[in-house]
Coordinates of C-alpha atoms in Angstrom, one line a residue:
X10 CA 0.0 0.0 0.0
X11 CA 3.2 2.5 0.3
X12 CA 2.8 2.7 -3.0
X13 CA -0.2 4.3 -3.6
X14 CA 0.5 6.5 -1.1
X15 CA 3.5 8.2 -2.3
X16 CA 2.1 8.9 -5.7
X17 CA -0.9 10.4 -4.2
X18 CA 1.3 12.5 -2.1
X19 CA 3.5 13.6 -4.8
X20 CA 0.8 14.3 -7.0
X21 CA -0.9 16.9 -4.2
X22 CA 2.8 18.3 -4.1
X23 CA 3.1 18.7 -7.7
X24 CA -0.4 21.0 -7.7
X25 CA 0.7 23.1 -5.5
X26 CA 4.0 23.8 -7.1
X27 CA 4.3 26.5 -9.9
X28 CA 5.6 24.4 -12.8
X29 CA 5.8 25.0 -16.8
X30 CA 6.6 22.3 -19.2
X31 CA 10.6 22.3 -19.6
X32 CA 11.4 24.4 -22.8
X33 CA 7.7 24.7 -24.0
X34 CA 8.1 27.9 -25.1
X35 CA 11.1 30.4 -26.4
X36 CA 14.3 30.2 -24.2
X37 CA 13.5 33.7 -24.1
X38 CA 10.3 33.2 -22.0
X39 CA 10.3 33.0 -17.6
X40 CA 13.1 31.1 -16.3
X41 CA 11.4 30.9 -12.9
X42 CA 8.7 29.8 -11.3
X43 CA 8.6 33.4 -9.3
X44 CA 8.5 36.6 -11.2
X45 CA 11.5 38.5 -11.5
X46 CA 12.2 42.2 -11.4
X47 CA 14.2 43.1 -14.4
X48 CA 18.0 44.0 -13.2
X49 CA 19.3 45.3 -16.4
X50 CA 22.9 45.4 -16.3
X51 CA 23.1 46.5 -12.4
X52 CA 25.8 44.5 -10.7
X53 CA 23.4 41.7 -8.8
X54 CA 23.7 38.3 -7.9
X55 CA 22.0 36.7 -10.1
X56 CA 21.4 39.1 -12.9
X57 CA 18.1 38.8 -14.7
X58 CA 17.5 40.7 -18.2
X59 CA 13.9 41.0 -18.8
X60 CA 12.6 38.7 -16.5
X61 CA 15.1 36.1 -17.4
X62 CA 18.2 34.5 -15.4
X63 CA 21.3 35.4 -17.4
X64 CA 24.0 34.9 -14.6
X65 CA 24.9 34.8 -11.1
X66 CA 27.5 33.0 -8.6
X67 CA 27.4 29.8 -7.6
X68 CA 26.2 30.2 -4.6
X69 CA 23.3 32.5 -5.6
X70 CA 22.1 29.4 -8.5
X71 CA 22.2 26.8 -5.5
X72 CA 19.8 29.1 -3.4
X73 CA 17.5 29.2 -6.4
X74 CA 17.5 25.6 -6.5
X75 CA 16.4 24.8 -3.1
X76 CA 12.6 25.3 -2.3
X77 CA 11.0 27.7 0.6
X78 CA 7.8 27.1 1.9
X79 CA 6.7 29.9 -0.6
X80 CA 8.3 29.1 -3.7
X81 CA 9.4 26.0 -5.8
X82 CA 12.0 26.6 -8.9
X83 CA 10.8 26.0 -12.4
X84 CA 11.5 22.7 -13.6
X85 CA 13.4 24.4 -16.4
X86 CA 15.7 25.8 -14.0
X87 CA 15.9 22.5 -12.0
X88 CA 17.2 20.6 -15.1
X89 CA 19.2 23.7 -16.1
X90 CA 21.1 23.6 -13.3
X91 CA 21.7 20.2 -12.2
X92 CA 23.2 19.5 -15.9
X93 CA 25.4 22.3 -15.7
X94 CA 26.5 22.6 -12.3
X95 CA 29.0 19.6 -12.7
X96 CA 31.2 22.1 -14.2
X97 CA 31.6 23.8 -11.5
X98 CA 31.0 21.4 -8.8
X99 CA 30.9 17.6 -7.5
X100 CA 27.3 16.4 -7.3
X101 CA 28.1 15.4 -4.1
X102 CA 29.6 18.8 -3.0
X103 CA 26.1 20.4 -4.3
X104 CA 24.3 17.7 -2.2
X105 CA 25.9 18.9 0.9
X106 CA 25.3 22.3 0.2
X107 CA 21.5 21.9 -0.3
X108 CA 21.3 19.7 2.6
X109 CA 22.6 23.0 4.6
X110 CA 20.2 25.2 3.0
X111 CA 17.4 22.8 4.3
X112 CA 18.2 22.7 7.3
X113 CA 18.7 26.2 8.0
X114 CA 15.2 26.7 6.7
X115 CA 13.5 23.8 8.6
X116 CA 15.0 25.1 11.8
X117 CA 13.9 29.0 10.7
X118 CA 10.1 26.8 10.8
X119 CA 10.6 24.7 13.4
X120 CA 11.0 28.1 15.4
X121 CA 8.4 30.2 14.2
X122 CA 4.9 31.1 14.9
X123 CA 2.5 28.3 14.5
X124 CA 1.3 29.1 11.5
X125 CA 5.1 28.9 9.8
X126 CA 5.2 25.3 12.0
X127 CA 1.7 24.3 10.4
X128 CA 4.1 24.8 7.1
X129 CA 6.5 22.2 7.8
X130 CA 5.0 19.3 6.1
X131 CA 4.4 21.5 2.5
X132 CA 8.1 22.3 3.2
X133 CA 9.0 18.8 2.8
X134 CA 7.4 18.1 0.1
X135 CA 8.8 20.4 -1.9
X136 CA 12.2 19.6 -0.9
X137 CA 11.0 15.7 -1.6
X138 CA 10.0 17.2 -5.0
X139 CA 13.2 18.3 -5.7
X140 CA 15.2 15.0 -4.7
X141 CA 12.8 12.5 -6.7
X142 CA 13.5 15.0 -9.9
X143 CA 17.3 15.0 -9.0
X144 CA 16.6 11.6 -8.9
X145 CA 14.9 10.4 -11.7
X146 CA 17.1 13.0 -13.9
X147 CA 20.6 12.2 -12.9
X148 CA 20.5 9.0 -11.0
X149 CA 24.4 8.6 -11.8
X150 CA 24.8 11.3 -9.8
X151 CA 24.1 9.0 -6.7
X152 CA 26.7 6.2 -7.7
X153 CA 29.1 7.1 -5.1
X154 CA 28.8 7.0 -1.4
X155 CA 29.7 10.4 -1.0
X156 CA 26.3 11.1 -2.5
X157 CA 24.1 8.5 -1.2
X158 CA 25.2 9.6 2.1
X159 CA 24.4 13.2 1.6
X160 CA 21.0 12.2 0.2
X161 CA 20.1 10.1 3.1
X162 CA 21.2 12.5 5.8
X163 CA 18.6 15.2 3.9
X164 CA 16.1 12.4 3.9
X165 CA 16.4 11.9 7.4
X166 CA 16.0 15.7 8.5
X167 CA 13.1 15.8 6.3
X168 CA 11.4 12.8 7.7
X169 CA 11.1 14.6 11.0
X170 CA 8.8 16.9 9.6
X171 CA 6.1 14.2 9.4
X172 CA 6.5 11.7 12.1
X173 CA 2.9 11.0 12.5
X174 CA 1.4 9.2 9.9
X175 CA 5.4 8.3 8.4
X176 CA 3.5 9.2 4.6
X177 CA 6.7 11.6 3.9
X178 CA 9.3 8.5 5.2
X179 CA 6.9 5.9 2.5
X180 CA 7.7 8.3 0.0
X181 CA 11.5 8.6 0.4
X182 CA 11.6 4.5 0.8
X183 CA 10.2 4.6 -2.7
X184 CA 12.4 7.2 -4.1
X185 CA 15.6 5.5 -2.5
X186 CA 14.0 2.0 -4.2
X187 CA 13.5 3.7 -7.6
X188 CA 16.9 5.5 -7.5
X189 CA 18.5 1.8 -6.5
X190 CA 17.0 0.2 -9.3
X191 CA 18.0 2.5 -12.0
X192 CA 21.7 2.7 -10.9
X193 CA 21.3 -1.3 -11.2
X194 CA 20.2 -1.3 -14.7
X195 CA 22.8 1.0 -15.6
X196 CA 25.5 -0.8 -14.2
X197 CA 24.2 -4.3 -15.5
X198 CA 24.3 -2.3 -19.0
X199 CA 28.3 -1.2 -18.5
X200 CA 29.3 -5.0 -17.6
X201 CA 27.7 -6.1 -20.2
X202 CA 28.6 -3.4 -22.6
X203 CA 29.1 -4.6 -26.0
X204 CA 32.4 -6.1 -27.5
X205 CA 32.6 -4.2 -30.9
X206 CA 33.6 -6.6 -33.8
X207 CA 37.6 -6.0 -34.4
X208 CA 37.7 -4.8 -38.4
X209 CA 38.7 -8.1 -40.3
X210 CA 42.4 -7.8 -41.7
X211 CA 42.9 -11.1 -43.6
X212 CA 40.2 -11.0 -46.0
X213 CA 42.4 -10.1 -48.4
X214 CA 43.8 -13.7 -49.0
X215 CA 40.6 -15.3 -49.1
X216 CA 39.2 -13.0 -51.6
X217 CA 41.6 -14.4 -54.1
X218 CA 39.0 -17.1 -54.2
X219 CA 35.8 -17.2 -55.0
X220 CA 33.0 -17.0 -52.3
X221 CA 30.9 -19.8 -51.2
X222 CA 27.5 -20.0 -52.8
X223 CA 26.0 -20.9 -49.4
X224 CA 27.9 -17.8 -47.6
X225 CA 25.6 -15.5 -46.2
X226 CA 25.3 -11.5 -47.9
X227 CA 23.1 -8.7 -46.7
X228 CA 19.9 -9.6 -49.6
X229 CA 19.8 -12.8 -48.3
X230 CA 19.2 -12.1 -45.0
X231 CA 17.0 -9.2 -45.6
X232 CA 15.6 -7.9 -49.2
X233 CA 13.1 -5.0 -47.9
X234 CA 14.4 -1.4 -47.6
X235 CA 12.1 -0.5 -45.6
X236 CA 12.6 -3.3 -43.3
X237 CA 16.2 -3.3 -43.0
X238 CA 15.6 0.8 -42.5
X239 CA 13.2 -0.5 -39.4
X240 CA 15.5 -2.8 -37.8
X241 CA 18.3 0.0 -38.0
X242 CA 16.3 2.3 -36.4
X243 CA 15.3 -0.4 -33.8
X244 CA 19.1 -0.5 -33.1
X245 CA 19.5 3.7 -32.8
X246 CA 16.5 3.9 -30.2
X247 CA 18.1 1.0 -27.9
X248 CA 21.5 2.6 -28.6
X249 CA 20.2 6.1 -27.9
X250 CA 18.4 5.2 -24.8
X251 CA 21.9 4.3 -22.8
X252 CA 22.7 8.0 -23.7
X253 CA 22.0 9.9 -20.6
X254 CA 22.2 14.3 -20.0
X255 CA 25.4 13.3 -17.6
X256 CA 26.7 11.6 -20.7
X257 CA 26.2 14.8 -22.8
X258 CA 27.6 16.9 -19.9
X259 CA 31.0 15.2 -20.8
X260 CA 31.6 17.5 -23.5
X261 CA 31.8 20.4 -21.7
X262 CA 33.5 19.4 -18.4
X263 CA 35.9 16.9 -19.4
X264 CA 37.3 19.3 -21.8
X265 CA 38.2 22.4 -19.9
X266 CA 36.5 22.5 -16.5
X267 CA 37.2 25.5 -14.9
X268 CA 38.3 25.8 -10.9
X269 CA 41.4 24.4 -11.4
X270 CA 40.1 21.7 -13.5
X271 CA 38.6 20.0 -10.1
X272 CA 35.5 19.2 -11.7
X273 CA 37.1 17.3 -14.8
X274 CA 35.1 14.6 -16.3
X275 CA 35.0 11.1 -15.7
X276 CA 36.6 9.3 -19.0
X277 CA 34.8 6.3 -18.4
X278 CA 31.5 8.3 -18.8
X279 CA 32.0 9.2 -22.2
X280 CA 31.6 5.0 -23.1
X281 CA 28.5 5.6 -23.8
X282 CA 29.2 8.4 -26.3
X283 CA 31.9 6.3 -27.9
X284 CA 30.0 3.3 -28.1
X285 CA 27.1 5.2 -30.2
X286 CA 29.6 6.7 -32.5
X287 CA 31.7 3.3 -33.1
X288 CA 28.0 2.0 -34.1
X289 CA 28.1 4.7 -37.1
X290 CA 31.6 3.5 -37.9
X291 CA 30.6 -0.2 -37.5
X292 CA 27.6 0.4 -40.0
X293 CA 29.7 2.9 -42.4
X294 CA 32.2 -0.6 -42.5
X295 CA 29.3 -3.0 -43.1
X296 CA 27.7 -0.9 -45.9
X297 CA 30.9 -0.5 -47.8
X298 CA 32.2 -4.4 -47.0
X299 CA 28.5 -5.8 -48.6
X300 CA 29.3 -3.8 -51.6
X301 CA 33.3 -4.6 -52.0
X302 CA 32.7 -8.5 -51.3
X303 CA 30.6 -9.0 -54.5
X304 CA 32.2 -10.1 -56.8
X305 CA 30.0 -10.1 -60.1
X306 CA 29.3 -6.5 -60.9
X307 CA 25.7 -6.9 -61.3
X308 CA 24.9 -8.2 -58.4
X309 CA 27.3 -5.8 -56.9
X310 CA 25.2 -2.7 -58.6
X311 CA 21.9 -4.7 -56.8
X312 CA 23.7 -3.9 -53.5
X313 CA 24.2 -0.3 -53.7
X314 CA 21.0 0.1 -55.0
X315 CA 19.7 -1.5 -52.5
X316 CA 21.4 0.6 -49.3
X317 CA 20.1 3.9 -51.5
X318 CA 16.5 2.7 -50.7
X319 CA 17.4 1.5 -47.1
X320 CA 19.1 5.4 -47.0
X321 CA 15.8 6.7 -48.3
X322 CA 13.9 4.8 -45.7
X323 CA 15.8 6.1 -42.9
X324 CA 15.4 9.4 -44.5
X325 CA 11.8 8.9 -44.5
X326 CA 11.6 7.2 -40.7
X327 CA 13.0 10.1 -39.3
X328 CA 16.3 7.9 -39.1
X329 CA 19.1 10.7 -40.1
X330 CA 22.0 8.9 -38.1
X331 CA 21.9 5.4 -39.9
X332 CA 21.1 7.7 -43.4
X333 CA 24.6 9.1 -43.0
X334 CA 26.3 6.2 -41.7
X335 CA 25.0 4.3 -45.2
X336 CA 26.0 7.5 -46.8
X337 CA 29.2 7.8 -45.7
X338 CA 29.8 4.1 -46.2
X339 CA 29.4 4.6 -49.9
X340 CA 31.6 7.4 -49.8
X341 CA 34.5 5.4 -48.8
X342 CA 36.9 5.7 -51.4
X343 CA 37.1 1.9 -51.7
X344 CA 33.4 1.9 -52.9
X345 CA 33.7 5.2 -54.6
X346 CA 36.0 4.5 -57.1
X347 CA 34.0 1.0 -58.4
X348 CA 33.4 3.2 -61.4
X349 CA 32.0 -0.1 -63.6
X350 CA 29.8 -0.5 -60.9
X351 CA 28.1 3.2 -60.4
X352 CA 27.8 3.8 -64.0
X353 CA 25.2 0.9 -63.9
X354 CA 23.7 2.5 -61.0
X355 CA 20.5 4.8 -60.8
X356 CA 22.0 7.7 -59.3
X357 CA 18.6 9.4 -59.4
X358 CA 17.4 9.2 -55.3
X359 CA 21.7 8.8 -54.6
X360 CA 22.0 12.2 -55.3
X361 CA 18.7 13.6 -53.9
X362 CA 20.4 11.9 -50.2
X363 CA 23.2 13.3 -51.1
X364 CA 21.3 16.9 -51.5
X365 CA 20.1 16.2 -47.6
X366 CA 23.6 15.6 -46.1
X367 CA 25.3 18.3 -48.3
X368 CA 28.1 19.8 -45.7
X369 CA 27.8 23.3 -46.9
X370 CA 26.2 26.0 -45.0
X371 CA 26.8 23.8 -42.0
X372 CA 24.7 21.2 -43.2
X373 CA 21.5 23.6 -43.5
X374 CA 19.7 20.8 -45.8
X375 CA 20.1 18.5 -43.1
X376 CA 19.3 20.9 -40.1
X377 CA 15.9 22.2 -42.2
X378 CA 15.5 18.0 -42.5
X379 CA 15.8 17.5 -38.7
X380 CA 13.6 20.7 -37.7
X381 CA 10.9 19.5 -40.0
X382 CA 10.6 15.8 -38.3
X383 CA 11.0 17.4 -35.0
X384 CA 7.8 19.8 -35.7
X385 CA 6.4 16.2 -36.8
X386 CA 7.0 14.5 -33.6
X387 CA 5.8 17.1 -32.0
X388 CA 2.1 16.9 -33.6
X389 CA 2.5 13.1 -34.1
X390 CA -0.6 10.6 -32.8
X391 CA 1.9 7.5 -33.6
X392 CA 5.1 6.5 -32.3
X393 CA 5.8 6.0 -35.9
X394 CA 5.8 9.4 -36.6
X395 CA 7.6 10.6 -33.4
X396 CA 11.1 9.3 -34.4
X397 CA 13.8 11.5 -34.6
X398 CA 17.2 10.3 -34.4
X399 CA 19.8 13.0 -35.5
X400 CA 23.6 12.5 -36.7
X401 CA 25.5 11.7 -33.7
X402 CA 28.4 13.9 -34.6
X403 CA 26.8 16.6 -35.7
X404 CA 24.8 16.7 -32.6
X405 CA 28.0 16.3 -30.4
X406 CA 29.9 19.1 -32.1
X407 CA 26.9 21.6 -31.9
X408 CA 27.2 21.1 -28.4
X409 CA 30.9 21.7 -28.4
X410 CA 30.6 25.0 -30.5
X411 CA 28.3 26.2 -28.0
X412 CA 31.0 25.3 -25.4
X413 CA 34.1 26.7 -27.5
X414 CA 32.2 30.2 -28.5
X415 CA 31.1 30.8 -24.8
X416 CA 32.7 31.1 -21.8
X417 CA 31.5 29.0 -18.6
X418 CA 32.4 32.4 -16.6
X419 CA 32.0 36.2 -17.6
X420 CA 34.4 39.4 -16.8
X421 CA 32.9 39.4 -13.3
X422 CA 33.5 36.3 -12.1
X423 CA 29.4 34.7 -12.4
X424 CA 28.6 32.1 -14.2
X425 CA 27.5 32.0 -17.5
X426 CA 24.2 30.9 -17.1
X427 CA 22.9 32.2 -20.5
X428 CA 25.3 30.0 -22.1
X429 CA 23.7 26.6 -20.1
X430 CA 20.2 27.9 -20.8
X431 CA 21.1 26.8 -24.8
X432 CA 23.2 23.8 -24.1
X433 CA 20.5 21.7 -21.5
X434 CA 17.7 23.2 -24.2
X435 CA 19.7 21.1 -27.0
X436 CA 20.5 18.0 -25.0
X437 CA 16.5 18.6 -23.7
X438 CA 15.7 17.8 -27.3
X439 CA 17.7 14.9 -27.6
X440 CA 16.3 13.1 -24.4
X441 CA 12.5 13.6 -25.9
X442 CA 13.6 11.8 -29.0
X443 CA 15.0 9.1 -27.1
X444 CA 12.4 8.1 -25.1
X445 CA 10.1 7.3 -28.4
X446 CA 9.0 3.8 -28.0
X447 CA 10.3 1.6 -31.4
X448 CA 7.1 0.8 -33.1
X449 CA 8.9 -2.2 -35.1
X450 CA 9.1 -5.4 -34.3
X451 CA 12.2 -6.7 -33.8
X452 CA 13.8 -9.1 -35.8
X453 CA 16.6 -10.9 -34.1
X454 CA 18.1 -12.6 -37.7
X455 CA 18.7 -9.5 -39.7
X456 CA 19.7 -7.8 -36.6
X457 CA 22.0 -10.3 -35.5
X458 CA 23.6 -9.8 -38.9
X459 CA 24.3 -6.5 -38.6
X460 CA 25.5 -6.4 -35.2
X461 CA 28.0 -9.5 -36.0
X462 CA 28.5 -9.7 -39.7
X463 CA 32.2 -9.4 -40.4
X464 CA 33.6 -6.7 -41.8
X465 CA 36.2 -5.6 -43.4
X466 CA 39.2 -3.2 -42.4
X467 CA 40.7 -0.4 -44.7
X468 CA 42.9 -2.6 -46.2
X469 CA 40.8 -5.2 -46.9
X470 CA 38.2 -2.9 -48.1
X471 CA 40.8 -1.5 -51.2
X472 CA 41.9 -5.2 -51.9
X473 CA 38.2 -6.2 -52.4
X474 CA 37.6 -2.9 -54.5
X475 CA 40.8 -3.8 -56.4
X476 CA 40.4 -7.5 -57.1
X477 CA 36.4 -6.5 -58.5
X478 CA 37.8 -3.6 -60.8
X479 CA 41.5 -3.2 -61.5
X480 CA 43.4 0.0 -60.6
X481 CA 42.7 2.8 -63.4
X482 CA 46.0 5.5 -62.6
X483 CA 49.0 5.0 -61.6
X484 CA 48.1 6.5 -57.9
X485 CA 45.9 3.5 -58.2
X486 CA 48.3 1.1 -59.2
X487 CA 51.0 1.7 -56.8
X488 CA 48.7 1.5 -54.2
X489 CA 47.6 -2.1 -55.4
X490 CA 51.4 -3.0 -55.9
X491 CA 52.0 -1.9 -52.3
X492 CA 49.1 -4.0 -51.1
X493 CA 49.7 -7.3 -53.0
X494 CA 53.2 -6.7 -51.3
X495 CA 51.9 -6.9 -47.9
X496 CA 50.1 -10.0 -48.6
X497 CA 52.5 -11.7 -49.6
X498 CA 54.9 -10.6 -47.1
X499 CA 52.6 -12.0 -44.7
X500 CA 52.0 -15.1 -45.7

């Protein structure tokens, strides 16, 4: 029955609180969930420019962030803050100093007139509020003792406040179980963490021969477009979902963390990051192996047909980060100079993908691509119509210039908050895609295949593209020389 009884509880707390939908409007719109004189450019701590926070110390953020019995921060702000406050400081260093702030205020109640005293319990649920956001947001944040402790020893204040009926203690035990469970599934995820395939090196020998009728090629496992483009995107969205904002936070604070770099980022929490991005690789490889290996040049031409209409499909899904990774895979000069082979090809919808990805402008085709299927998913009634998954890179080095262009700190020593306002509202975006529920079935054969299909390395790649269509220039030809060298060299 605890249960019930927290969610009812929280539920009452959540009415009471001023809250507005993180990012639903402008960035420009209220940062808080109090209305804010505007400060202009007088020397305050924090500064607000037309109602909105700008900057401010430290000190003065983690005050905002910490509920009275009068006022509750803006969930915008909440997230905000806790995403970007790594920078600056240990998660379990800003535990301890919310922990003060609370108790300082409970005691202020605890001392007052009775009506401040009949407060007490709408106190704690506000500062419960906070923690089961904290929580739910950043449970990483709580993998260390350090934390856990500092988290329990506010818990344990704040039960006091409601000793009667223990409703305020059911809902922290549920909190605590919650917060348990998800640092669980997120460990069980790291030790299980995927193996990448190693790039095969040797192919080269046994290419001098010809394949095995019964060995096993991309067409024959699947044949649809539109289902292989499926299954990919079933891979992104359970790919994506390890992604976490603590994750995204790496960019910033493992690169140059400021206060004498105390704050530096974890390099094991970037695995995540990594592993997504050797996933592109990985599929760039595969696409550009299937098409080498072929031998016949018909069949060959079948193939990259084929990945154009599985590139199309992505397009179409909403799929941009498997689009470019079967782009780029195609691009590979190994693939690209099959001449024989693309003059056979219908080059028609090829360059139309191309058109999308074009880098110029910084990628404007793409980014009018990616606004459009995010206004989609906004409006969408289907799950199917709610996918967006951008390019991985591009998204990561967004973030970065954001980083680069603006400092964490201005002239007068506050912090930049104007700066994190745009970063948490980009990596805000990216968690609402995330959480889209596939709609596709999964198919374990065709995705075992292109999780654990070899593929070839570099190397192997330009003997392949060399042994299906001979070397055309010299460039060509003494690069061929060089690699039959090798080979035989090695064995």
């Amino acid at each position: 029955m605890a249960e019930p009884l927290c969610n009812a509880a929280v539920k009452k707390c959540k009415e009471t609180m001023p809250q507005t939908p993180i990012f639903s409007s402008m960035l420009g719109s209220s940062c808080s969930g109090q209305v804010q004189p505007d400060m202009g450019e007088r020397c305050v701590d924090p500064v607000y420019q037309d109602g909105n926070l700008v900057s401010g110390s430290l000190e003065a953020l983690i005050e905002r962030l910490v509920p009275t019995m009068d006022y509750y921060p803006d969930r915008t702000y909440i997230f905000t803050f806790l995403l970007s406050s790594r920078v600056f400081i240990h998660p379990h260093e800003l535990l301890a100093k919310v922990g003060q702030i609370c108790i300082k205020q409970k005691q202020q109640l605890e001392t007052g007139t009775e009506a401040e005293k009949a407060k007490l319990k709408s106190f704690a649920a506000k500062i419960i509020q906070l923690l089961k956001e904290w929580t739910e947001t950043f449970p990483y944040d709580f993998q260390d003792e350090k934390s856990m402790k500092e988290l329990k020893e506010i818990a344990h204040r704040i039960t006091q406040c409601d000793e009667e009926n223990g409703t305020v203690k059911k809902i922290i035990s549920q909190m605590t179980q919650n917060l348990l469970m998800a640092l669980s599934t997120r460990s069980q995820y790291q030790e299980i963490r995927e193996k990448f395939r190693q790039p095969v090196t040797d192919k080269g020998t046994i290419l001098k021969t010809k394949p095995q009728s019964t060995q096993k090629d991309i067409l024959s496992v699947c044949c649809d477009p539109l289902i292989l483009a499926q299954q990919l995107t079933y891979i992104e969205l359970e790919r994506v979902s390890n992604i976490y904002p603590e994750d995204l936070m790496q960019i910033v604070s493992h690169m140059d963390s400021l206060d004498n770099h105390k704050c530096r980022g974890d390099v094991t929490k970037t695995y995540n990051l990594e592993a997504y991005d050797n996933w592109f690789n990985c599929l760039s490889m595969l696409v550009a192996t299937e098409i080498c290996r072929v031998v016949k040049k018909k069949q060959r031409t079948r193939v990259v047909e084929f990945f154009i209409d599985v590139a199309r499909e992505c397009f179409n899904i909403g799929n941009f980060n498997s689009m470019m990774a079967i782009i780029s895979g195609m691009n590979l000069s190994p693939v690209a100079r099959l001449k024989k082979t693309w003059s056979k090809v219908k080059t028609a919808k090829f360059d139309v993908l191309e058109h999308h990805m074009d880098p110029s402008s910084n990628f404007c085709n793409y980014r009018t691509a990616l606004q459009g299927a995010a206004q989609r998913s906004q409006t969408a009634n289907s799950n199917r119509e709610k996918i967006v998954i951008p390019v991985f890179n591009l998204f990561i080095k967004d973030i970065y210039f954001l980083h680069k262009i603006h400092t964490n700190r201005l002239p007068n020593g506050q912090i930049n908050f104007k700066k994190f306002w745009e970063i948490s509202r980009q990596i805000h975006d990216f968690l609402t895609w995330k959480q889209v529920e596939c709609p596709f079935e999964k198919d374990k054969k065709i995705q075992s295949y292109l999780l654990t299909a070899p593929i070839y390395s570099e190397e192997a790649l330009f003997i392949a593209s060399f042994e299906s269509e001979g070397p055309e220039n010299h460039m060509e030809k003494d690069s061929w020389k060089t690699l039959r060298t090798t080979l035989l060299n090695r064995a």
